[in-house]
């Protein structure tokens, strides 16, 4: 049976990686190990996150369904003020990717960021993971492990855990330990599923050499700190850890039948490179939702491939469940589709409509084929994103029938999901007064 490692970066830009055309940093290659995964597997040029902000995407990742069905996912995002709220999290009764793989015989673990509600009502262990090492909140300081609320936030399972160290390295080291601990089981017919959800390269802007900077940060948004050089180092630290995991798989003889997926929870933030896309986190323009999808599976995927197949986070989770022999629970909705035929070369691509909705700025988006319908505030747009990925040439006046058709399809889809309640929050963290609009 296939081992699965699902790696999620935090706020990574579309072009931050070398394999997506990213520029080298002053110190050289930013992502040589992720680039190697791409060389030995497949990259998706038109893959998306379920949301342009973190916790909603994570709801979709876990449930294999549009996140809008769950109250907690209507927060944009869940913030630390929700701690203790029994409504704002992933309900334990909802079937998840790890719970369905666990039923199929997998050892399951989450290392890294949870961001789907706080104990005692919610936790990774209540939603299908055998073990957890990481943070419950949406972000913490890399050295003190203090959340935006001021609480210490590093856990083993559901118990608070104190351990010195740079968080990216702690997560990478734990992932290597997990692979080594589960290797014998994997060789004897009990595979593992590891979710590795880094906080990198999310703020605060700290490399492993910046502990002194950490001591002086009073606001995790770190609005007076960071630069592209620090940001690139943060990605590189994550990449080094991924390289160590790849080495552990090789040493254990598990590379051939271990499927590794790498992505980001949403588009990039203030120091990210999203070229050629416009926008970023919180936006339904391409820069906020189009993200890297890199997959390597030597047993099932030929090396050196690239595809323009449309997909989003929930599709990948559904695909991993199917590859692992799991089954969806018919009592609960799943909206994800199986990408295995594309991965294994059975088909080149298939039609995949994709929908988004945001409370922030009353945004809507619908991608179908080469066309994308977009609404931001009171303005509607129509783009051919194959020819114009930068979304600068609005075709709404040239193709009014296409605009009307796509608007109506989006409205019909929106009628199938719950409306946004008035008390749903939008947490931006900063605005135009802090820095010029991008």
CSV table of C-alpha atoms in Angstrom, one decimal:
chain,number,residue,atom,x,y,z
A,1,UNK,CA,0.0,0.0,0.0
A,2,UNK,CA,1.1,3.5,-0.8
A,3,UNK,CA,2.5,5.8,1.9
A,4,UNK,CA,1.3,9.4,1.6
A,5,UNK,CA,3.0,12.7,2.7
A,6,UNK,CA,0.8,15.8,2.2
A,7,UNK,CA,3.0,18.9,2.6
A,8,UNK,CA,1.3,22.3,2.9
A,9,UNK,CA,3.2,25.6,2.9
A,10,UNK,CA,1.7,28.7,4.4
A,11,UNK,CA,1.1,31.8,2.2
A,12,UNK,CA,3.5,30.7,-0.5
A,13,UNK,CA,3.5,32.6,-3.8
A,14,UNK,CA,2.9,31.0,-7.2
A,15,UNK,CA,6.4,31.8,-8.5
A,16,UNK,CA,8.4,31.5,-5.3
A,17,UNK,CA,9.7,28.1,-6.3
A,18,UNK,CA,12.3,27.4,-8.9
A,19,UNK,CA,10.1,24.8,-10.6
A,20,UNK,CA,7.5,27.5,-11.1
A,21,UNK,CA,9.9,30.0,-12.7
A,22,UNK,CA,11.0,31.7,-9.5
A,23,UNK,CA,14.2,33.7,-9.5
A,24,UNK,CA,17.3,32.7,-7.5
A,25,UNK,CA,18.0,34.4,-4.2
A,26,UNK,CA,21.2,36.1,-3.3
A,27,UNK,CA,22.4,32.9,-1.7
A,28,UNK,CA,21.4,30.7,-4.7
A,29,UNK,CA,18.6,28.3,-5.4
A,30,UNK,CA,15.6,28.7,-3.0
A,31,UNK,CA,13.9,25.4,-3.4
A,32,UNK,CA,16.2,22.7,-4.8
A,33,UNK,CA,14.5,19.8,-3.1
A,34,UNK,CA,11.0,20.8,-4.1
A,35,UNK,CA,12.3,21.4,-7.6
A,36,UNK,CA,13.7,17.8,-7.5
A,37,UNK,CA,10.3,16.5,-6.6
A,38,UNK,CA,8.9,18.3,-9.7
A,39,UNK,CA,11.7,16.9,-11.9
A,40,UNK,CA,10.9,13.4,-10.6
A,41,UNK,CA,7.2,13.8,-10.8
A,42,UNK,CA,4.5,16.2,-12.1
A,43,UNK,CA,3.6,19.9,-11.6
A,44,UNK,CA,0.2,21.4,-12.2
A,45,UNK,CA,0.2,24.8,-13.8
A,46,UNK,CA,-3.5,25.6,-13.2
A,47,UNK,CA,-4.0,24.2,-9.7
A,48,UNK,CA,-5.9,26.1,-7.0
A,49,UNK,CA,-6.5,26.4,-3.3
A,50,UNK,CA,-10.1,26.2,-2.1
A,51,UNK,CA,-9.7,29.6,-0.6
A,52,UNK,CA,-7.4,32.6,-0.7
A,53,UNK,CA,-7.1,32.4,3.1
A,54,UNK,CA,-5.8,29.7,5.4
A,55,UNK,CA,-8.4,28.0,7.6
A,56,UNK,CA,-11.1,27.8,5.0
A,57,UNK,CA,-8.7,25.9,2.7
A,58,UNK,CA,-7.8,23.6,5.6
A,59,UNK,CA,-11.5,22.7,6.1
A,60,UNK,CA,-11.7,21.7,2.4
A,61,UNK,CA,-8.5,19.8,2.7
A,62,UNK,CA,-9.8,17.8,5.6
A,63,UNK,CA,-13.4,17.2,4.4
A,64,UNK,CA,-12.8,16.8,0.7
A,65,UNK,CA,-15.7,19.2,0.1
A,66,UNK,CA,-16.4,22.8,-0.4
A,67,UNK,CA,-15.7,24.5,2.9
A,68,UNK,CA,-18.7,26.7,2.8
A,69,UNK,CA,-20.9,23.9,4.2
A,70,UNK,CA,-19.4,24.3,7.7
A,71,UNK,CA,-19.8,27.3,10.0
A,72,UNK,CA,-16.2,27.5,11.1
A,73,UNK,CA,-15.0,27.8,7.5
A,74,UNK,CA,-17.1,30.9,7.0
A,75,UNK,CA,-14.6,32.8,9.2
A,76,UNK,CA,-12.0,34.5,7.0
A,77,UNK,CA,-10.0,33.1,8.8
A,78,UNK,CA,-10.5,31.6,12.2
A,79,UNK,CA,-8.6,33.9,14.6
A,80,UNK,CA,-7.3,33.4,18.1
A,81,UNK,CA,-10.3,35.1,19.6
A,82,UNK,CA,-12.3,32.1,18.7
A,83,UNK,CA,-10.5,30.0,21.3
A,84,UNK,CA,-13.1,28.1,23.3
A,85,UNK,CA,-16.0,28.8,20.8
A,86,UNK,CA,-17.8,25.5,20.2
A,87,UNK,CA,-19.0,26.6,16.8
A,88,UNK,CA,-15.8,27.6,15.1
A,89,UNK,CA,-13.9,24.4,14.3
A,90,UNK,CA,-14.0,21.1,12.4
A,91,UNK,CA,-16.8,19.0,14.0
A,92,UNK,CA,-15.4,15.6,15.1
A,93,UNK,CA,-18.3,13.8,13.5
A,94,UNK,CA,-17.4,14.9,10.0
A,95,UNK,CA,-15.5,12.3,8.0
A,96,UNK,CA,-12.0,13.5,7.0
A,97,UNK,CA,-9.2,12.4,4.8
A,98,UNK,CA,-7.2,11.1,7.8
A,99,UNK,CA,-10.2,9.4,9.3
A,100,UNK,CA,-11.0,7.5,6.1
A,101,UNK,CA,-7.4,6.5,5.5
A,102,UNK,CA,-7.2,5.4,9.1
A,103,UNK,CA,-10.2,3.1,8.5
A,104,UNK,CA,-8.3,1.8,5.4
A,105,UNK,CA,-5.4,0.7,7.7
A,106,UNK,CA,-3.1,3.7,7.7
A,107,UNK,CA,-1.1,5.1,10.6
A,108,UNK,CA,-2.0,8.8,10.5
A,109,UNK,CA,-0.2,11.9,11.9
A,110,UNK,CA,-0.3,15.7,11.6
A,111,UNK,CA,2.9,17.7,12.1
A,112,UNK,CA,2.5,21.4,12.0
A,113,UNK,CA,-0.4,23.8,11.7
A,114,UNK,CA,-4.0,22.7,12.6
A,115,UNK,CA,-6.0,26.0,12.5
A,116,UNK,CA,-9.4,24.2,12.7
A,117,UNK,CA,-10.5,25.1,16.2
A,118,UNK,CA,-9.3,24.6,19.7
A,119,UNK,CA,-9.6,21.9,22.3
A,120,UNK,CA,-11.7,20.7,24.1
A,121,UNK,CA,-14.2,20.9,21.2
A,122,UNK,CA,-11.8,20.4,18.3
A,123,UNK,CA,-8.4,18.9,17.7
A,124,UNK,CA,-6.5,16.7,15.2
A,125,UNK,CA,-7.0,13.7,17.4
A,126,UNK,CA,-10.8,14.1,17.2
A,127,UNK,CA,-10.7,14.2,13.4
A,128,UNK,CA,-8.7,11.2,12.3
A,129,UNK,CA,-5.1,11.7,13.3
A,130,UNK,CA,-3.4,9.2,15.6
A,131,UNK,CA,-0.9,11.8,16.7
A,132,UNK,CA,-0.2,15.5,16.5
A,133,UNK,CA,2.8,17.7,17.0
A,134,UNK,CA,2.3,21.4,16.2
A,135,UNK,CA,0.3,24.5,16.7
A,136,UNK,CA,-3.5,24.9,17.0
A,137,UNK,CA,-3.5,28.6,16.0
A,138,UNK,CA,-3.2,30.3,12.6
A,139,UNK,CA,0.3,31.5,13.4
A,140,UNK,CA,3.0,31.7,16.1
A,141,UNK,CA,6.4,33.2,16.6
A,142,UNK,CA,9.0,30.8,15.2
A,143,UNK,CA,11.1,30.9,18.4
A,144,UNK,CA,8.8,31.6,21.4
A,145,UNK,CA,5.8,29.7,19.9
A,146,UNK,CA,3.5,32.4,21.2
A,147,UNK,CA,0.3,33.0,19.2
A,148,UNK,CA,-1.3,36.3,18.3
A,149,UNK,CA,-3.5,36.0,21.4
A,150,UNK,CA,-0.3,35.8,23.6
A,151,UNK,CA,-0.7,32.2,24.5
A,152,UNK,CA,2.0,29.6,24.2
A,153,UNK,CA,0.9,27.4,21.3
A,154,UNK,CA,2.9,24.2,20.7
A,155,UNK,CA,1.3,20.9,21.4
A,156,UNK,CA,1.9,17.1,21.5
A,157,UNK,CA,-1.5,15.6,20.9
A,158,UNK,CA,-3.8,17.8,23.1
A,159,UNK,CA,-1.2,18.6,25.7
A,160,UNK,CA,0.8,21.8,25.7
A,161,UNK,CA,4.5,21.2,25.0
A,162,UNK,CA,7.5,23.4,25.6
A,163,UNK,CA,10.6,22.8,23.4
A,164,UNK,CA,13.2,25.4,22.3
A,165,UNK,CA,13.9,25.7,18.6
A,166,UNK,CA,13.1,27.3,15.3
A,167,UNK,CA,9.6,26.0,14.4
A,168,UNK,CA,10.3,25.1,10.8
A,169,UNK,CA,13.2,22.9,11.9
A,170,UNK,CA,11.2,21.4,14.7
A,171,UNK,CA,8.5,20.3,12.3
A,172,UNK,CA,11.0,19.0,9.8
A,173,UNK,CA,12.8,17.0,12.4
A,174,UNK,CA,9.6,15.5,13.8
A,175,UNK,CA,8.5,14.5,10.2
A,176,UNK,CA,11.8,12.6,9.7
A,177,UNK,CA,11.3,10.9,13.1
A,178,UNK,CA,7.7,10.0,12.0
A,179,UNK,CA,9.0,8.4,8.8
A,180,UNK,CA,11.6,6.4,10.7
A,181,UNK,CA,9.2,5.3,13.4
A,182,UNK,CA,6.6,4.1,10.9
A,183,UNK,CA,9.0,2.6,8.4
A,184,UNK,CA,8.7,-1.0,9.7
A,185,UNK,CA,5.0,-0.9,9.7
A,186,UNK,CA,5.0,0.5,6.2
A,187,UNK,CA,7.3,-2.4,5.0
A,188,UNK,CA,4.9,-4.9,6.6
A,189,UNK,CA,1.7,-3.7,5.0
A,190,UNK,CA,0.5,-0.9,7.3
A,191,UNK,CA,1.3,2.4,5.4
A,192,UNK,CA,1.4,5.9,6.8
A,193,UNK,CA,-0.3,9.1,6.0
A,194,UNK,CA,1.6,12.2,7.2
A,195,UNK,CA,0.2,15.7,7.0
A,196,UNK,CA,3.1,18.1,7.2
A,197,UNK,CA,1.7,21.6,7.5
A,198,UNK,CA,4.4,24.1,7.8
A,199,UNK,CA,3.9,27.6,9.0
A,200,UNK,CA,6.6,28.8,6.7
A,201,UNK,CA,6.8,31.3,5.0
A,202,UNK,CA,4.0,32.9,7.0
A,203,UNK,CA,4.8,36.0,9.1
A,204,UNK,CA,6.5,36.9,11.5
A,205,UNK,CA,9.5,37.3,9.2
A,206,UNK,CA,12.2,35.2,11.0
A,207,UNK,CA,14.9,33.0,9.7
A,208,UNK,CA,16.6,30.4,12.0
A,209,UNK,CA,19.2,33.1,12.7
A,210,UNK,CA,16.8,35.7,13.9
A,211,UNK,CA,16.1,34.8,17.5
A,212,UNK,CA,17.1,38.3,18.6
A,213,UNK,CA,14.5,39.8,16.3
A,214,UNK,CA,11.9,37.5,17.8
A,215,UNK,CA,12.5,38.9,21.2
A,216,UNK,CA,11.5,42.4,20.1
A,217,UNK,CA,8.3,41.5,18.1
A,218,UNK,CA,5.1,42.8,19.8
A,219,UNK,CA,2.7,42.0,16.9
A,220,UNK,CA,2.9,38.8,14.9
A,221,UNK,CA,1.9,40.5,11.7
A,222,UNK,CA,5.4,42.1,12.0
A,223,UNK,CA,4.4,45.1,9.9
A,224,UNK,CA,7.7,46.9,10.4
A,225,UNK,CA,9.9,43.8,9.6
A,226,UNK,CA,10.9,41.4,6.9
A,227,UNK,CA,12.1,41.7,3.3
A,228,UNK,CA,12.4,39.4,0.3
A,229,UNK,CA,15.7,38.1,1.4
A,230,UNK,CA,14.4,37.0,4.8
A,231,UNK,CA,11.3,35.6,3.1
A,232,UNK,CA,13.4,33.5,0.6
A,233,UNK,CA,15.5,32.1,3.5
A,234,UNK,CA,12.3,31.0,5.3
A,235,UNK,CA,11.3,29.1,2.2
A,236,UNK,CA,14.8,27.6,1.9
A,237,UNK,CA,14.7,26.4,5.5
A,238,UNK,CA,11.4,24.6,4.7
A,239,UNK,CA,13.0,23.1,1.6
A,240,UNK,CA,16.0,21.8,3.5
A,241,UNK,CA,13.6,20.0,5.8
A,242,UNK,CA,11.8,18.5,2.9
A,243,UNK,CA,15.1,17.3,1.6
A,244,UNK,CA,15.8,15.6,4.9
A,245,UNK,CA,12.4,13.8,4.6
A,246,UNK,CA,13.3,12.6,1.1
A,247,UNK,CA,16.6,11.3,2.4
A,248,UNK,CA,14.8,9.4,5.2
A,249,UNK,CA,12.5,7.8,2.7
A,250,UNK,CA,15.5,6.8,0.6
A,251,UNK,CA,17.4,5.3,3.6
A,252,UNK,CA,14.3,3.3,4.6
A,253,UNK,CA,13.7,2.0,1.1
A,254,UNK,CA,10.3,3.7,0.9
A,255,UNK,CA,10.8,6.2,-2.0
A,256,UNK,CA,9.3,4.1,-4.7
A,257,UNK,CA,5.8,3.7,-3.2
A,258,UNK,CA,5.5,7.0,-1.2
A,259,UNK,CA,3.4,9.7,-2.8
A,260,UNK,CA,4.5,13.2,-1.8
A,261,UNK,CA,2.2,16.2,-2.6
A,262,UNK,CA,3.4,19.8,-2.0
A,263,UNK,CA,1.2,22.9,-2.2
A,264,UNK,CA,0.2,26.1,-0.4
A,265,UNK,CA,-2.9,26.9,1.5
A,266,UNK,CA,-3.5,30.1,-0.5
A,267,UNK,CA,-1.6,32.6,-2.6
A,268,UNK,CA,1.3,34.7,-1.5
A,269,UNK,CA,1.5,37.5,1.0
A,270,UNK,CA,3.4,40.8,1.0
A,271,UNK,CA,6.9,39.5,0.1
A,272,UNK,CA,5.8,36.7,-2.3
A,273,UNK,CA,6.5,36.4,-6.0
A,274,UNK,CA,3.2,35.6,-7.7
A,275,UNK,CA,4.3,36.4,-11.2
A,276,UNK,CA,2.5,36.6,-13.7
A,277,UNK,CA,-0.6,36.7,-11.4
A,278,UNK,CA,-2.2,39.7,-9.7
A,279,UNK,CA,-3.3,39.8,-6.1
A,280,UNK,CA,-2.6,37.6,-3.2
A,281,UNK,CA,-3.9,36.3,0.1
A,282,UNK,CA,-7.6,37.3,0.6
A,283,UNK,CA,-8.1,37.9,-3.2
A,284,UNK,CA,-10.0,35.8,-5.7
A,285,UNK,CA,-7.8,37.1,-8.5
A,286,UNK,CA,-5.4,34.4,-9.6
A,287,UNK,CA,-2.6,35.5,-7.2
A,288,UNK,CA,-4.8,34.7,-4.2
A,289,UNK,CA,-5.9,31.2,-5.3
A,290,UNK,CA,-3.6,29.7,-7.9
A,291,UNK,CA,-0.9,27.8,-6.1
A,292,UNK,CA,1.9,25.3,-6.8
A,293,UNK,CA,0.9,21.6,-6.9
A,294,UNK,CA,3.9,19.3,-7.1
A,295,UNK,CA,3.5,15.6,-6.8
A,296,UNK,CA,6.0,12.7,-6.9
A,297,UNK,CA,5.1,9.0,-6.8
A,298,UNK,CA,7.7,6.9,-8.6
A,299,UNK,CA,5.5,3.8,-8.6
A,300,UNK,CA,2.6,5.6,-10.3
A,301,UNK,CA,3.8,8.9,-12.0
A,302,UNK,CA,6.3,9.2,-14.8
A,303,UNK,CA,9.0,11.9,-14.1
A,304,UNK,CA,9.3,15.3,-15.7
A,305,UNK,CA,5.6,15.9,-16.4
A,306,UNK,CA,3.6,19.1,-16.5
A,307,UNK,CA,-0.2,19.4,-16.8
A,308,UNK,CA,-2.7,22.3,-17.1
A,309,UNK,CA,-5.5,20.1,-15.5
A,310,UNK,CA,-7.7,22.3,-13.3
A,311,UNK,CA,-8.0,21.2,-9.7
A,312,UNK,CA,-8.3,22.5,-6.2
A,313,UNK,CA,-7.4,21.4,-2.6
A,314,UNK,CA,-10.4,19.2,-2.0
A,315,UNK,CA,-9.7,17.3,-5.3
A,316,UNK,CA,-6.2,16.4,-4.0
A,317,UNK,CA,-7.5,15.2,-0.7
A,318,UNK,CA,-10.2,13.1,-2.4
A,319,UNK,CA,-7.6,11.7,-4.7
A,320,UNK,CA,-5.2,10.7,-1.9
A,321,UNK,CA,-8.1,9.0,-0.1
A,322,UNK,CA,-8.9,6.9,-3.2
A,323,UNK,CA,-5.3,6.0,-3.8
A,324,UNK,CA,-5.1,4.9,-0.2
A,325,UNK,CA,-8.1,2.6,-0.5
A,326,UNK,CA,-10.4,4.9,1.6
A,327,UNK,CA,-14.1,5.4,0.9
A,328,UNK,CA,-16.2,8.5,1.2
A,329,UNK,CA,-19.0,8.4,3.8
A,330,UNK,CA,-22.3,8.6,1.8
A,331,UNK,CA,-23.9,10.4,4.7
A,332,UNK,CA,-21.7,13.5,4.1
A,333,UNK,CA,-21.1,15.5,1.0
A,334,UNK,CA,-17.8,15.3,-0.9
A,335,UNK,CA,-17.2,17.7,-3.7
A,336,UNK,CA,-13.7,16.6,-4.6
A,337,UNK,CA,-12.9,14.6,-7.7
A,338,UNK,CA,-10.3,11.9,-8.4
A,339,UNK,CA,-7.2,13.1,-10.2
A,340,UNK,CA,-5.6,9.7,-10.4
A,341,UNK,CA,-6.3,9.3,-14.2
A,342,UNK,CA,-4.3,12.4,-14.9
A,343,UNK,CA,-1.5,11.4,-12.5
A,344,UNK,CA,-1.1,8.0,-14.1
A,345,UNK,CA,-1.4,9.1,-17.7
A,346,UNK,CA,-4.7,7.4,-18.4
A,347,UNK,CA,-6.1,10.8,-19.5
A,348,UNK,CA,-4.5,14.1,-20.4
A,349,UNK,CA,-7.1,16.2,-18.7
A,350,UNK,CA,-10.8,16.5,-18.1
A,351,UNK,CA,-13.3,19.3,-17.6
A,352,UNK,CA,-13.4,20.7,-14.0
A,353,UNK,CA,-15.6,23.6,-13.0
A,354,UNK,CA,-14.3,25.5,-9.9
A,355,UNK,CA,-16.1,27.9,-7.6
A,356,UNK,CA,-15.2,30.4,-4.9
A,357,UNK,CA,-16.9,32.8,-2.6
A,358,UNK,CA,-15.5,35.4,-0.1
A,359,UNK,CA,-17.3,37.5,2.4
A,360,UNK,CA,-14.4,39.9,2.1
A,361,UNK,CA,-15.2,42.5,-0.5
A,362,UNK,CA,-18.2,40.3,-1.6
A,363,UNK,CA,-16.0,38.4,-4.0
A,364,UNK,CA,-17.1,35.7,-6.4
A,365,UNK,CA,-15.2,33.5,-8.8
A,366,UNK,CA,-15.9,30.7,-11.2
A,367,UNK,CA,-13.4,29.1,-13.5
A,368,UNK,CA,-14.5,26.9,-16.4
A,369,UNK,CA,-12.2,26.0,-19.2
A,370,UNK,CA,-10.3,29.1,-20.4
A,371,UNK,CA,-12.8,31.5,-18.9
A,372,UNK,CA,-13.1,33.0,-15.4
A,373,UNK,CA,-16.0,35.0,-14.0
A,374,UNK,CA,-14.9,37.4,-11.2
A,375,UNK,CA,-16.8,39.8,-9.0
A,376,UNK,CA,-15.0,42.2,-6.5
A,377,UNK,CA,-17.1,44.6,-4.6
A,378,UNK,CA,-19.7,45.8,-7.1
A,379,UNK,CA,-17.6,45.2,-10.2
A,380,UNK,CA,-17.9,42.2,-12.5
A,381,UNK,CA,-15.2,40.9,-14.8
A,382,UNK,CA,-14.7,38.2,-17.4
A,383,UNK,CA,-11.2,37.0,-18.2
A,384,UNK,CA,-9.7,34.5,-20.6
A,385,UNK,CA,-7.1,33.3,-18.0
A,386,UNK,CA,-5.3,31.1,-20.5
A,387,UNK,CA,-4.4,34.1,-22.6
A,388,UNK,CA,-4.5,36.6,-19.8
A,389,UNK,CA,-3.5,35.0,-16.5
A,390,UNK,CA,-2.7,38.4,-15.1
A,391,UNK,CA,-6.4,39.4,-15.5
A,392,UNK,CA,-5.8,42.8,-17.0
A,393,UNK,CA,-8.0,42.5,-20.2
A,394,UNK,CA,-11.7,42.5,-19.1
A,395,UNK,CA,-13.8,40.8,-21.7
A,396,UNK,CA,-17.2,41.5,-20.1
A,397,UNK,CA,-18.3,44.1,-22.7
A,398,UNK,CA,-17.0,41.9,-25.6
A,399,UNK,CA,-18.8,38.8,-24.4
A,400,UNK,CA,-21.9,39.9,-22.5
A,401,UNK,CA,-23.7,36.5,-23.1
A,402,UNK,CA,-20.7,34.6,-21.7
A,403,UNK,CA,-20.7,36.9,-18.6
A,404,UNK,CA,-24.4,36.4,-18.0
A,405,UNK,CA,-24.1,32.7,-18.5
A,406,UNK,CA,-21.2,32.3,-16.0
A,407,UNK,CA,-22.8,34.7,-13.5
A,408,UNK,CA,-25.9,32.5,-13.5
A,409,UNK,CA,-24.0,29.3,-13.1
A,410,UNK,CA,-22.2,30.8,-10.1
A,411,UNK,CA,-25.6,31.9,-8.6
A,412,UNK,CA,-27.0,28.5,-9.1
A,413,UNK,CA,-24.0,26.9,-7.4
A,414,UNK,CA,-24.2,29.4,-4.5
A,415,UNK,CA,-27.8,28.5,-3.9
A,416,UNK,CA,-26.6,24.9,-3.0
A,417,UNK,CA,-24.5,26.0,0.0
A,418,UNK,CA,-25.3,27.9,3.2
A,419,UNK,CA,-25.4,31.7,3.1
A,420,UNK,CA,-22.8,33.7,5.0
A,421,UNK,CA,-24.1,34.6,8.5
A,422,UNK,CA,-24.0,38.2,9.7
A,423,UNK,CA,-21.6,37.4,12.5
A,424,UNK,CA,-19.0,35.8,10.3
A,425,UNK,CA,-15.7,37.7,10.8
A,426,UNK,CA,-13.1,38.9,8.3
A,427,UNK,CA,-9.7,39.4,9.8
A,428,UNK,CA,-7.3,41.4,7.6
A,429,UNK,CA,-4.5,42.3,10.1
A,430,UNK,CA,-3.3,45.3,8.1
A,431,UNK,CA,-4.5,47.7,5.4
A,432,UNK,CA,-3.6,50.7,3.3
A,433,UNK,CA,-2.5,52.7,6.3
A,434,UNK,CA,0.3,50.1,6.9
A,435,UNK,CA,1.5,49.7,3.4
A,436,UNK,CA,0.5,50.8,-0.1
A,437,UNK,CA,-2.0,48.6,-1.9
A,438,UNK,CA,-0.5,46.0,-4.1
